[in-house]
Amino acid sequence: MNESNERKARRKVLKETVSVCPVCLERIPAQKTAYGDNIYLEKTCPEHGDFKSLVWEGKPRYQVWLRQEDNTKPVICDTETERGCPYDCGICPQHEQQACCVLIELTQRCNQNCRFCFADAGHALAEMSLEEISSLYDSLLERSPGRPFNIQLSGGEPTLRKDLAEIIRLGKEKGFPYIQVNSNGKLLAADPAYAQSLAAAGLDCVFLQFDGTDDDVYREIRSEPLLAVKKQAIKNCGQAGVSVVLVVTVVPGVNDGQIGTIVDFLLANLPAVRGIHFQPVSYFGRFPNEPSDEMRYTIPKLLRDLEDQTQGRLRTANFIPLATGHSLCSFHGTFQLNPDGQIAAISTPPEKACCSCGQDAIIGARNYLGRKWGARTGNALGGSKNDGDSGVGSEHGEPAFDDWDLFIKQIHENGFNITAMAFQDVWNIDLERLHKCRVHVATPTYKLIPFCAYNLTDQEGRSLYGRYC
């Protein structure tokens, strides 16, 4: 082995942490280790042996990407710490972050048979009644005083609920400012009036399953051609005034070569489409053998592909991890499409951008920039001219105050955001990351369970928590 390869292969322990065994789900010690620029989670179960999973790959370098997170402790902890993480979720006092986005699973019924599925959908489990959902909403308001959670209505396929519009309307009446529906889009595509009815109920956003720009991708991941369905769903939502975020499950060797074309699709469909949310594939369910490095699609690989496949129109430097979550879990960037076709990055404060909400982040960026530039010019945001300093900010690439009205108009019409979240599975779960999770699932028993714990399964597909726990 030459000196270069020996240096790359040298193992360096970066941090001690805790994980679980993929076979028995018992807590076991783990280490984050470096082999050159590649970072692994390594762990050993006394009974079931050694496991090693790729969690970071190349540039940007792991040490550069990490940032100090701001803790926002949960307002209410409903469960005691007894066995320890991840067994006491509810949420327990070991958790370090208040939820940002809360999922409510309305049904386990589904009208698709996907190869990759978080929800293990298709089972006929009991569904909450409207009255039970109302009580669950009330419990969530108690847990988020002054700043209600963003709500994602999920499943299964939530549009199979005949009372979905009533569920949305009820949430809005109770004071939740942002409600999105996580959908495959089939029923939204089938009838424009359906999208109109959800819009009238107060729906803010459709979190639309969208894996690529040709039907070969859908046949591989979703078992059927669906591109025409996706396009029609977007059209119907756009006409109804409901924003769409494209949710892309990225599977290496299947659609990781379409990152750039998906961005192009967003640009061609503004303002109906207001964002993309990339989700590198996680291996829930029955996977008897540990996924190989080639089966992993890491955040740095996604960042590099965003830059390479858009020919530099998007750059790695445009994206940052959230401040109130673990750096290895997610990133976000907010942008606008300029009239000349160029993409301009907008500095979005990390605490204003939720990892799963499109328009919410754009509004947050607009408000933040308004305060920032309004204070610098000494004027309120009315578009009035500051005669003494009409060009403030222009030398830094910021809009001159004379152009503020135009800038705000462009943000509303052509603003979009790109986010990603790398969900953990039993092979790579790091309890340090789990403690900082801000995406929780609300159960009918009023528990809040971090998303990755809720969906965690052993290598044979047995669940840690089970559906509707």
Short mmCIF file of C-alpha atoms in Angstrom, two decimals:
data_model
loop_
_atom_site.label_atom_id
_atom_site.label_comp_id
_atom_site.label_asym_id
_atom_site.label_seq_id
_atom_site.Cartn_x
_atom_site.Cartn_y
_atom_site.Cartn_z
CA MET A 1 0.00 0.00 0.00
CA ASN A 2 1.50 3.38 -0.99
CA GLU A 3 1.73 6.27 1.48
CA SER A 4 -1.33 8.07 0.05
CA ASN A 5 -3.61 5.04 0.34
CA GLU A 6 -2.28 4.23 3.79
CA ARG A 7 -3.09 7.76 4.94
CA LYS A 8 -6.61 7.53 3.49
CA ALA A 9 -7.21 4.16 5.12
CA ARG A 10 -6.01 5.23 8.58
CA ARG A 11 -8.83 5.05 11.11
CA LYS A 12 -9.40 7.99 13.41
CA VAL A 13 -12.01 8.04 16.18
CA LEU A 14 -13.82 11.40 16.13
CA LYS A 15 -16.46 10.93 18.80
CA GLU A 16 -18.01 8.39 21.13
CA THR A 17 -21.78 8.08 20.90
CA VAL A 18 -24.60 5.54 21.37
CA SER A 19 -26.67 3.57 18.84
CA VAL A 20 -28.78 0.39 18.78
CA CYS A 21 -28.12 -3.09 17.48
CA PRO A 22 -29.80 -3.79 14.11
CA VAL A 23 -30.67 -7.31 15.27
CA CYS A 24 -31.96 -6.89 18.84
CA LEU A 25 -32.51 -3.09 19.08
CA GLU A 26 -30.56 -2.94 22.35
CA ARG A 27 -28.54 0.19 23.14
CA ILE A 28 -24.87 -0.27 22.30
CA PRO A 29 -21.80 2.00 22.27
CA ALA A 30 -20.85 3.50 18.93
CA GLN A 31 -18.11 5.65 17.47
CA LYS A 32 -17.95 8.18 14.69
CA THR A 33 -14.78 7.30 12.82
CA ALA A 34 -12.92 8.89 9.93
CA TYR A 35 -11.14 7.14 7.08
CA GLY A 36 -9.79 10.12 5.19
CA ASP A 37 -12.80 12.33 4.32
CA ASN A 38 -15.31 9.50 4.79
CA ILE A 39 -17.08 9.26 8.16
CA TYR A 40 -18.66 6.08 9.48
CA LEU A 41 -20.78 5.07 12.44
CA GLU A 42 -19.20 1.94 13.88
CA LYS A 43 -20.76 -0.16 16.64
CA THR A 44 -20.47 -3.57 18.24
CA CYS A 45 -23.19 -5.63 19.85
CA PRO A 46 -21.78 -8.18 22.34
CA GLU A 47 -24.20 -10.77 20.96
CA HIS A 48 -24.55 -9.90 17.27
CA GLY A 49 -21.20 -8.50 16.25
CA ASP A 50 -19.83 -5.48 14.38
CA PHE A 51 -21.63 -2.97 12.16
CA LYS A 52 -20.27 -0.09 10.09
CA SER A 53 -22.37 2.46 8.17
CA LEU A 54 -21.30 5.37 5.97
CA VAL A 55 -22.70 8.70 7.24
CA TRP A 56 -20.52 11.33 5.51
CA GLU A 57 -18.63 11.18 2.25
CA GLY A 58 -16.07 13.69 1.01
CA LYS A 59 -16.47 17.44 0.65
CA PRO A 60 -17.67 19.61 2.22
CA ARG A 61 -15.54 18.16 4.99
CA TYR A 62 -17.39 16.84 8.02
CA GLN A 63 -15.51 19.06 10.49
CA VAL A 64 -16.25 22.17 8.42
CA TRP A 65 -19.97 21.40 8.06
CA LEU A 66 -20.65 20.85 11.77
CA ARG A 67 -22.02 23.84 13.64
CA GLN A 68 -23.05 24.58 17.20
CA GLU A 69 -26.76 23.88 17.56
CA ASP A 70 -29.16 26.03 19.56
CA ASN A 71 -31.27 23.99 21.95
CA THR A 72 -35.01 24.68 22.21
CA LYS A 73 -36.04 22.25 24.95
CA PRO A 74 -39.55 20.75 24.67
CA VAL A 75 -42.17 22.77 26.50
CA ILE A 76 -43.84 19.63 27.91
CA CYS A 77 -42.32 16.18 28.49
CA ASP A 78 -45.05 13.55 28.86
CA THR A 79 -42.88 10.52 29.64
CA GLU A 80 -40.19 9.81 32.22
CA THR A 81 -36.69 8.67 31.44
CA GLU A 82 -36.68 5.03 32.54
CA ARG A 83 -34.88 2.75 30.08
CA GLY A 84 -33.23 5.65 28.30
CA CYS A 85 -33.21 6.79 24.67
CA PRO A 86 -34.69 5.56 22.32
CA TYR A 87 -37.20 3.64 24.47
CA ASP A 88 -38.95 6.43 26.42
CA CYS A 89 -40.22 8.71 23.65
CA GLY A 90 -43.32 10.65 24.43
CA ILE A 91 -41.35 13.04 24.58
CA CYS A 92 -38.94 12.36 27.49
CA PRO A 93 -36.65 14.83 29.32
CA GLN A 94 -33.58 13.53 27.48
CA HIS A 95 -34.84 15.18 24.29
CA GLU A 96 -33.04 18.46 23.54
CA GLN A 97 -35.26 20.17 20.97
CA GLN A 98 -38.80 21.45 20.71
CA ALA A 99 -40.56 20.03 17.65
CA CYS A 100 -40.88 22.23 14.57
CA CYS A 101 -42.96 20.03 12.25
CA VAL A 102 -45.39 17.47 13.70
CA LEU A 103 -46.84 14.65 11.59
CA ILE A 104 -50.28 13.22 12.17
CA GLU A 105 -50.90 9.88 10.47
CA LEU A 106 -54.52 9.98 9.38
CA THR A 107 -54.65 6.52 7.83
CA GLN A 108 -52.52 3.53 6.92
CA ARG A 109 -54.56 2.90 3.77
CA CYS A 110 -52.74 3.62 0.54
CA ASN A 111 -53.43 3.51 -3.20
CA GLN A 112 -49.82 2.71 -4.16
CA ASN A 113 -47.38 -0.13 -3.63
CA CYS A 114 -44.00 1.54 -3.22
CA ARG A 115 -40.69 -0.22 -3.00
CA PHE A 116 -39.50 2.36 -0.45
CA CYS A 117 -41.97 3.47 2.22
CA PHE A 118 -41.52 5.12 5.61
CA ALA A 119 -45.05 4.29 6.68
CA ASP A 120 -45.20 0.57 5.88
CA ALA A 121 -48.56 1.55 4.43
CA GLY A 122 -51.39 -0.61 3.21
CA HIS A 123 -52.53 -2.05 6.54
CA ALA A 124 -56.12 -1.66 7.71
CA LEU A 125 -55.49 -0.09 11.12
CA ALA A 126 -58.09 1.83 13.07
CA GLU A 127 -58.25 5.50 12.12
CA MET A 128 -58.78 8.43 14.42
CA SER A 129 -62.19 10.07 14.27
CA LEU A 130 -62.58 13.80 13.71
CA GLU A 131 -63.28 14.19 17.43
CA GLU A 132 -60.08 12.33 18.32
CA ILE A 133 -58.10 14.46 15.89
CA SER A 134 -59.60 17.56 17.49
CA SER A 135 -58.36 16.41 20.91
CA LEU A 136 -54.93 15.66 19.44
CA TYR A 137 -54.80 19.17 17.94
CA ASP A 138 -55.61 20.59 21.39
CA SER A 139 -52.78 18.60 22.99
CA LEU A 140 -50.34 19.91 20.37
CA LEU A 141 -51.38 23.50 21.07
CA GLU A 142 -50.64 22.92 24.76
CA ARG A 143 -47.16 21.77 23.79
CA SER A 144 -46.40 24.77 21.56
CA PRO A 145 -47.72 27.86 23.40
CA GLY A 146 -47.33 31.07 21.43
CA ARG A 147 -45.83 29.36 18.39
CA PRO A 148 -47.93 26.41 17.19
CA PHE A 149 -46.19 23.58 15.40
CA ASN A 150 -46.26 23.25 11.64
CA ILE A 151 -48.62 20.34 10.92
CA GLN A 152 -48.11 17.67 8.27
CA LEU A 153 -51.12 15.42 7.64
CA SER A 154 -49.69 12.13 6.53
CA GLY A 155 -50.35 8.41 6.22
CA GLY A 156 -50.55 6.06 4.33
CA GLU A 157 -52.20 8.28 1.77
CA PRO A 158 -54.13 11.00 3.66
CA THR A 159 -56.27 11.97 0.67
CA LEU A 160 -58.08 8.65 1.11
CA ARG A 161 -59.78 10.19 4.13
CA LYS A 162 -63.16 11.51 3.01
CA ASP A 163 -63.02 14.14 5.76
CA LEU A 164 -59.58 15.52 4.91
CA ALA A 165 -60.95 19.02 4.17
CA GLU A 166 -62.72 19.02 7.54
CA ILE A 167 -59.50 17.98 9.29
CA ILE A 168 -57.63 20.84 7.62
CA ARG A 169 -60.36 23.35 8.41
CA LEU A 170 -60.46 22.25 12.05
CA GLY A 171 -56.70 22.71 12.39
CA LYS A 172 -56.87 26.18 10.92
CA GLU A 173 -59.76 27.16 13.19
CA LYS A 174 -57.74 26.03 16.20
CA GLY A 175 -54.88 28.31 15.21
CA PHE A 176 -52.26 26.23 13.42
CA PRO A 177 -50.73 28.67 10.90
CA TYR A 178 -49.22 26.11 8.52
CA ILE A 179 -50.81 22.83 7.44
CA GLN A 180 -49.44 20.65 4.67
CA VAL A 181 -50.59 17.32 3.25
CA ASN A 182 -48.09 14.61 2.39
CA SER A 183 -49.48 12.97 -0.75
CA ASN A 184 -48.67 10.91 -3.82
CA GLY A 185 -50.96 13.27 -5.76
CA LYS A 186 -53.23 10.71 -7.41
CA LEU A 187 -56.53 12.09 -6.14
CA LEU A 188 -55.31 15.67 -6.48
CA ALA A 189 -54.62 14.94 -10.14
CA ALA A 190 -57.93 13.20 -10.74
CA ASP A 191 -60.20 16.16 -9.95
CA PRO A 192 -59.35 19.89 -9.95
CA ALA A 193 -62.33 20.49 -7.66
CA TYR A 194 -60.71 18.35 -4.98
CA ALA A 195 -57.65 20.62 -4.80
CA GLN A 196 -60.02 23.60 -4.68
CA SER A 197 -61.87 22.09 -1.73
CA LEU A 198 -58.66 21.57 0.24
CA ALA A 199 -57.56 25.11 -0.58
CA ALA A 200 -60.89 26.47 0.65
CA ALA A 201 -60.38 24.56 3.90
CA GLY A 202 -57.07 26.38 4.43
CA LEU A 203 -54.43 23.98 3.08
CA ASP A 204 -51.09 25.76 2.72
CA CYS A 205 -48.95 23.21 0.93
CA VAL A 206 -48.88 19.79 -0.69
CA PHE A 207 -45.77 17.79 0.15
CA LEU A 208 -45.82 15.92 -3.17
CA GLN A 209 -44.01 12.65 -3.69
CA PHE A 210 -41.87 13.40 -6.77
CA ASP A 211 -38.92 11.13 -7.50
CA GLY A 212 -37.84 12.13 -10.99
CA THR A 213 -38.64 13.46 -14.43
CA ASP A 214 -39.20 10.20 -16.33
CA ASP A 215 -41.38 7.17 -15.77
CA ASP A 216 -38.48 4.72 -15.52
CA VAL A 217 -37.75 6.22 -12.10
CA TYR A 218 -41.35 5.79 -10.95
CA ARG A 219 -41.53 2.22 -12.19
CA GLU A 220 -38.43 1.42 -10.16
CA ILE A 221 -39.36 3.24 -6.93
CA ARG A 222 -43.20 3.33 -7.05
CA SER A 223 -43.93 0.29 -9.23
CA GLU A 224 -45.90 2.25 -11.86
CA PRO A 225 -45.51 5.20 -14.28
CA LEU A 226 -46.63 8.36 -12.48
CA LEU A 227 -45.02 11.40 -14.12
CA ALA A 228 -48.24 12.52 -15.85
CA VAL A 229 -50.09 12.19 -12.54
CA LYS A 230 -47.51 14.37 -10.79
CA LYS A 231 -47.73 17.07 -13.46
CA GLN A 232 -51.53 17.14 -13.33
CA ALA A 233 -51.53 17.30 -9.53
CA ILE A 234 -49.17 20.28 -9.67
CA LYS A 235 -51.35 22.00 -12.25
CA ASN A 236 -54.50 21.50 -10.18
CA CYS A 237 -52.80 22.67 -6.98
CA GLY A 238 -51.40 25.72 -8.73
CA GLN A 239 -54.82 26.68 -10.05
CA ALA A 240 -56.23 26.26 -6.54
CA GLY A 241 -53.53 28.49 -5.03
CA VAL A 242 -51.91 25.70 -2.99
CA SER A 243 -48.11 25.63 -2.99
CA VAL A 244 -46.29 22.40 -3.84
CA VAL A 245 -43.02 21.08 -2.46
CA LEU A 246 -41.47 18.25 -4.49
CA VAL A 247 -40.39 15.45 -2.13
CA VAL A 248 -37.64 13.36 -3.70
CA THR A 249 -36.57 10.00 -2.29
CA VAL A 250 -33.04 9.74 -3.70
CA VAL A 251 -31.96 6.16 -4.44
CA PRO A 252 -28.38 5.66 -5.69
CA GLY A 253 -28.27 4.26 -9.19
CA VAL A 254 -31.95 5.04 -9.79
CA ASN A 255 -32.53 8.80 -9.66
CA ASP A 256 -29.39 10.40 -8.21
CA GLY A 257 -28.53 11.46 -11.77
CA GLN A 258 -31.72 13.56 -11.97
CA ILE A 259 -30.98 16.08 -9.20
CA GLY A 260 -30.33 18.83 -11.76
CA THR A 261 -33.33 18.01 -13.95
CA ILE A 262 -35.59 18.09 -10.88
CA VAL A 263 -34.29 21.59 -10.10
CA ASP A 264 -35.00 22.55 -13.72
CA PHE A 265 -38.51 21.17 -13.33
CA LEU A 266 -39.06 23.36 -10.27
CA LEU A 267 -37.86 26.46 -12.14
CA ALA A 268 -40.18 25.69 -15.05
CA ASN A 269 -43.14 25.31 -12.70
CA LEU A 270 -42.79 28.35 -10.46
CA PRO A 271 -44.80 29.64 -8.65
CA ALA A 272 -46.98 26.51 -8.32
CA VAL A 273 -43.90 24.63 -7.12
CA ARG A 274 -42.15 26.49 -4.31
CA GLY A 275 -39.53 24.03 -3.16
CA ILE A 276 -37.76 20.69 -3.29
CA HIS A 277 -37.20 18.47 -0.27
CA PHE A 278 -34.60 15.76 -0.89
CA GLN A 279 -34.69 12.63 1.26
CA PRO A 280 -31.72 10.29 0.77
CA VAL A 281 -33.09 6.76 0.95
CA SER A 282 -33.21 5.14 4.39
CA TYR A 283 -33.50 1.41 4.92
CA PHE A 284 -36.56 0.80 7.08
CA GLY A 285 -38.41 -2.48 7.03
CA ARG A 286 -36.82 -5.85 6.35
CA PHE A 287 -33.17 -5.53 5.29
CA PRO A 288 -31.35 -8.60 6.62
CA ASN A 289 -27.97 -7.39 5.32
CA GLU A 290 -26.37 -4.07 6.19
CA PRO A 291 -26.60 -1.58 3.27
CA SER A 292 -23.27 -1.16 1.49
CA ASP A 293 -21.53 2.19 1.00
CA GLU A 294 -22.82 2.21 -2.58
CA MET A 295 -26.41 2.01 -1.29
CA ARG A 296 -25.96 5.17 0.80
CA TYR A 297 -26.58 8.67 -0.54
CA THR A 298 -25.09 11.20 1.84
CA ILE A 299 -25.69 14.90 2.40
CA PRO A 300 -22.28 15.93 0.98
CA LYS A 301 -22.87 13.82 -2.13
CA LEU A 302 -26.24 15.57 -2.59
CA LEU A 303 -24.62 18.98 -2.16
CA ARG A 304 -21.99 18.16 -4.77
CA ASP A 305 -24.62 16.82 -7.16
CA LEU A 306 -26.71 20.00 -6.72
CA GLU A 307 -23.70 22.05 -7.77
CA ASP A 308 -22.46 19.76 -10.55
CA GLN A 309 -25.82 18.94 -12.12
CA THR A 310 -26.95 22.59 -12.17
CA GLN A 311 -23.64 23.63 -13.75
CA GLY A 312 -22.84 25.81 -10.73
CA ARG A 313 -26.13 27.73 -10.68
CA LEU A 314 -26.54 26.31 -7.18
CA ARG A 315 -23.43 26.05 -5.05
CA THR A 316 -22.58 24.13 -1.91
CA ALA A 317 -21.94 27.44 -0.15
CA ASN A 318 -25.62 28.37 -0.68
CA PHE A 319 -26.71 25.70 1.82
CA ILE A 320 -26.34 25.46 5.59
CA PRO A 321 -27.52 23.05 8.29
CA LEU A 322 -30.31 24.15 10.59
CA ALA A 323 -29.22 25.85 13.81
CA THR A 324 -31.87 24.07 15.88
CA GLY A 325 -31.18 20.50 14.85
CA HIS A 326 -28.21 18.22 14.30
CA SER A 327 -25.91 19.27 11.47
CA LEU A 328 -25.81 15.76 10.00
CA CYS A 329 -29.60 15.65 9.61
CA SER A 330 -30.53 18.39 7.20
CA PHE A 331 -29.72 21.52 5.21
CA HIS A 332 -31.63 24.35 3.60
CA GLY A 333 -31.18 27.18 1.13
CA THR A 334 -33.56 29.88 -0.08
CA PHE A 335 -33.39 31.34 -3.59
CA GLN A 336 -35.13 33.42 -6.19
CA LEU A 337 -35.24 33.08 -9.96
CA ASN A 338 -34.28 36.42 -11.50
CA PRO A 339 -35.90 37.76 -14.68
CA ASP A 340 -32.68 37.00 -16.60
CA GLY A 341 -32.94 33.33 -15.65
CA GLN A 342 -30.15 33.43 -13.10
CA ILE A 343 -30.61 31.96 -9.62
CA ALA A 344 -29.86 34.25 -6.70
CA ALA A 345 -29.26 32.87 -3.20
CA ILE A 346 -31.01 34.62 -0.33
CA SER A 347 -29.48 34.59 3.12
CA THR A 348 -32.03 32.87 5.33
CA PRO A 349 -31.46 32.78 9.08
CA PRO A 350 -31.37 29.12 10.14
CA GLU A 351 -34.01 29.51 12.83
CA LYS A 352 -36.51 30.86 10.27
CA ALA A 353 -36.38 27.90 7.89
CA CYS A 354 -38.22 24.70 8.70
CA CYS A 355 -36.74 21.66 7.06
CA SER A 356 -40.01 20.61 5.48
CA CYS A 357 -41.92 23.79 4.70
CA GLY A 358 -41.53 25.60 1.40
CA GLN A 359 -43.38 28.89 1.46
CA ASP A 360 -42.82 29.22 5.20
CA ALA A 361 -39.08 29.57 4.64
CA ILE A 362 -39.59 32.11 1.86
CA ILE A 363 -41.82 34.25 4.07
CA GLY A 364 -39.28 33.95 6.88
CA ALA A 365 -36.49 35.09 4.56
CA ARG A 366 -38.58 38.02 3.33
CA ASN A 367 -39.38 39.15 6.86
CA TYR A 368 -35.78 38.75 7.99
CA LEU A 369 -34.35 40.62 5.04
CA GLY A 370 -36.97 43.31 5.50
CA ARG A 371 -35.90 43.91 9.09
CA LYS A 372 -32.24 43.77 8.19
CA TRP A 373 -32.31 46.17 5.25
CA GLY A 374 -35.08 48.35 6.64
CA ALA A 375 -32.97 49.00 9.73
CA ARG A 376 -29.92 49.82 7.65
CA THR A 377 -31.79 52.39 5.59
CA GLY A 378 -33.73 53.81 8.51
CA ASN A 379 -37.04 53.35 6.68
CA ALA A 380 -40.05 51.11 7.13
CA LEU A 381 -40.82 48.63 4.37
CA GLY A 382 -42.98 50.82 2.28
CA GLY A 383 -40.80 51.28 -0.75
CA SER A 384 -40.29 54.97 0.07
CA LYS A 385 -36.98 56.38 -0.99
CA ASN A 386 -34.25 57.25 1.45
CA ASP A 387 -32.84 60.33 -0.27
CA GLY A 388 -29.73 60.31 1.85
CA ASP A 389 -28.70 56.74 1.07
CA SER A 390 -30.73 55.30 -1.77
CA GLY A 391 -28.05 52.80 -2.74
CA VAL A 392 -27.47 51.09 0.60
CA GLY A 393 -26.57 47.45 0.19
CA SER A 394 -26.02 47.47 -3.54
CA GLU A 395 -22.26 47.02 -3.27
CA HIS A 396 -22.86 43.82 -1.29
CA GLY A 397 -25.22 42.33 -3.84
CA GLU A 398 -28.29 43.32 -1.82
CA PRO A 399 -31.15 45.14 -3.53
CA ALA A 400 -31.02 48.92 -3.43
CA PHE A 401 -33.86 50.37 -1.39
CA ASP A 402 -35.40 51.95 -4.49
CA ASP A 403 -35.90 48.42 -5.81
CA TRP A 404 -37.42 47.00 -2.65
CA ASP A 405 -40.99 46.70 -3.94
CA LEU A 406 -39.75 44.88 -7.03
CA PHE A 407 -37.61 42.62 -4.88
CA ILE A 408 -40.53 41.66 -2.63
CA LYS A 409 -42.68 41.00 -5.72
CA GLN A 410 -40.00 38.72 -7.18
CA ILE A 411 -39.69 36.81 -3.90
CA HIS A 412 -43.42 36.13 -3.87
CA GLU A 413 -43.54 35.12 -7.51
CA ASN A 414 -40.16 33.45 -7.99
CA GLY A 415 -38.86 32.54 -4.56
CA PHE A 416 -38.20 28.91 -3.73
CA ASN A 417 -36.28 26.83 -1.27
CA ILE A 418 -34.33 23.59 -1.42
CA THR A 419 -34.02 21.44 1.67
CA ALA A 420 -32.91 17.95 2.56
CA MET A 421 -33.27 15.58 5.46
CA ALA A 422 -31.24 12.41 5.97
CA PHE A 423 -33.45 10.17 8.06
CA GLN A 424 -31.73 7.53 10.17
CA ASP A 425 -32.38 3.80 10.03
CA VAL A 426 -31.33 1.02 12.38
CA TRP A 427 -27.94 0.69 10.70
CA ASN A 428 -26.81 4.29 11.13
CA ILE A 429 -28.93 5.68 13.97
CA ASP A 430 -26.99 7.93 16.31
CA LEU A 431 -28.83 8.76 19.53
CA GLU A 432 -27.02 12.09 19.77
CA ARG A 433 -28.78 13.06 16.55
CA LEU A 434 -32.07 11.61 17.73
CA HIS A 435 -32.00 13.83 20.85
CA LYS A 436 -32.01 16.87 18.57
CA CYS A 437 -34.79 15.77 16.21
CA ARG A 438 -37.37 18.46 15.40
CA VAL A 439 -39.67 16.35 13.21
CA HIS A 440 -42.02 14.40 15.47
CA VAL A 441 -44.98 12.08 14.99
CA ALA A 442 -48.04 12.74 17.16
CA THR A 443 -49.80 9.55 18.20
CA PRO A 444 -53.45 9.04 19.22
CA THR A 445 -52.21 8.59 22.79
CA TYR A 446 -50.83 12.17 22.70
CA LYS A 447 -47.21 11.12 22.55
CA LEU A 448 -44.62 12.95 20.45
CA ILE A 449 -42.06 10.56 19.00
CA PRO A 450 -39.07 11.64 16.89
CA PHE A 451 -39.63 10.55 13.31
CA CYS A 452 -36.61 8.24 13.11
CA ALA A 453 -37.51 6.51 16.39
CA TYR A 454 -41.14 6.12 15.32
CA ASN A 455 -40.17 4.43 12.06
CA LEU A 456 -37.20 2.47 13.41
CA THR A 457 -37.26 -1.25 12.58
CA ASP A 458 -34.75 -4.03 13.14
CA GLN A 459 -33.21 -5.91 10.24
CA GLU A 460 -36.26 -8.19 10.03
CA GLY A 461 -38.70 -5.27 9.89
CA ARG A 462 -39.91 -5.45 13.51
CA SER A 463 -40.79 -1.98 14.75
CA LEU A 464 -39.44 -0.32 17.88
CA TYR A 465 -42.68 1.57 18.46
CA GLY A 466 -45.26 0.27 16.01
CA ARG A 467 -47.96 2.25 14.26
CA TYR A 468 -50.44 4.19 16.35
CA CYS A 469 -48.58 3.47 19.61
#
